[in-house]
């Protein structure tokens, strides 16, 4: 299963002609692009389902609409110029940390992690790092994990977060406001016949990190939120 090269042609044309009039005039082409992407999503649900509980998850539970919500955005372009889907137990609306797939000319990637945490989630993560950072470090500093994802992305506070000493031995991790990873794919990889396997392999490598976050965020422990 592969994404057709014409997908990138269509997305680039949409970027140049991002209007409702152009979109509807080329709806037949979009329908073909969407159908191809949905076939890929279906194959990924099956493949990821070999190591995640994807029972009951359908394509519609993973796929994102191409129409943008422009109500609160300065950019009023009506459509996204990429395709995207996310995969997790219960689907993308479950609230759990998931595998996010992004398809765009020269900018395709698979990513996941703590991107927009709630104050409670951030407090829980910092509390876990303070008590036992080694479990997280064993995951994100594993040589295989680094080979696939490199270093963590995301913003950090400039100094120590409230409630933690500047000389804390894990201060660099505690300073994180975001903690996410991504693996980029070339256009050639996206359009290759083994793309689904490539994505699934990357997801499998990311799984221990997402499992860690889901445990920290959704276990019954109560975080101490310092304002």
mmCIF file with all atom_site columns, N, CA, C and O in Angstrom, residues 87 162 172 177 199:
data_model
loop_
_atom_site.group_PDB
_atom_site.id
_atom_site.type_symbol
_atom_site.label_atom_id
_atom_site.label_alt_id
_atom_site.label_comp_id
_atom_site.label_asym_id
_atom_site.label_entity_id
_atom_site.label_seq_id
_atom_site.pdbx_PDB_ins_code
_atom_site.Cartn_x
_atom_site.Cartn_y
_atom_site.Cartn_z
_atom_site.occupancy
_atom_site.B_iso_or_equiv
_atom_site.pdbx_formal_charge
_atom_site.auth_seq_id
_atom_site.auth_comp_id
_atom_site.auth_asym_id
_atom_site.auth_atom_id
_atom_site.pdbx_PDB_model_num
ATOM 1  N N  . UNK A 1 87  ? -3.535 7.614  15.219 1.00 0.00 ? 87  UNK A N  1
ATOM 2  C CA . UNK A 1 87  ? -3.886 6.238  15.540 1.00 0.00 ? 87  UNK A CA 1
ATOM 3  C C  . UNK A 1 87  ? -3.672 5.981  17.028 1.00 0.00 ? 87  UNK A C  1
ATOM 4  O O  . UNK A 1 87  ? -2.581 6.216  17.552 1.00 0.00 ? 87  UNK A O  1
ATOM 5  N N  . UNK A 1 162 ? 8.430  26.271 38.575 1.00 0.00 ? 162 UNK A N  1
ATOM 6  C CA . UNK A 1 162 ? 8.130  26.531 39.982 1.00 0.00 ? 162 UNK A CA 1
ATOM 7  C C  . UNK A 1 162 ? 8.069  25.238 40.782 1.00 0.00 ? 162 UNK A C  1
ATOM 8  O O  . UNK A 1 162 ? 7.479  24.252 40.354 1.00 0.00 ? 162 UNK A O  1
ATOM 9  N N  . UNK A 1 172 ? 16.962 19.579 32.952 1.00 0.00 ? 172 UNK A N  1
ATOM 10 C CA . UNK A 1 172 ? 16.699 19.736 31.521 1.00 0.00 ? 172 UNK A CA 1
ATOM 11 C C  . UNK A 1 172 ? 15.370 19.097 31.124 1.00 0.00 ? 172 UNK A C  1
ATOM 12 O O  . UNK A 1 172 ? 14.618 19.653 30.316 1.00 0.00 ? 172 UNK A O  1
ATOM 13 N N  . UNK A 1 177 ? 8.235  22.072 28.413 1.00 0.00 ? 177 UNK A N  1
ATOM 14 C CA . UNK A 1 177 ? 6.799  22.352 28.334 1.00 0.00 ? 177 UNK A CA 1
ATOM 15 C C  . UNK A 1 177 ? 6.145  21.473 27.271 1.00 0.00 ? 177 UNK A C  1
ATOM 16 O O  . UNK A 1 177 ? 4.938  21.277 27.274 1.00 0.00 ? 177 UNK A O  1
ATOM 17 N N  . UNK A 1 199 ? 5.946  2.956  8.317  1.00 0.00 ? 199 UNK A N  1
ATOM 18 C CA . UNK A 1 199 ? 5.241  3.736  9.344  1.00 0.00 ? 199 UNK A CA 1
ATOM 19 C C  . UNK A 1 199 ? 5.004  2.880  10.585 1.00 0.00 ? 199 UNK A C  1
ATOM 20 O O  . UNK A 1 199 ? 5.221  3.331  11.715 1.00 0.00 ? 199 UNK A O  1
#
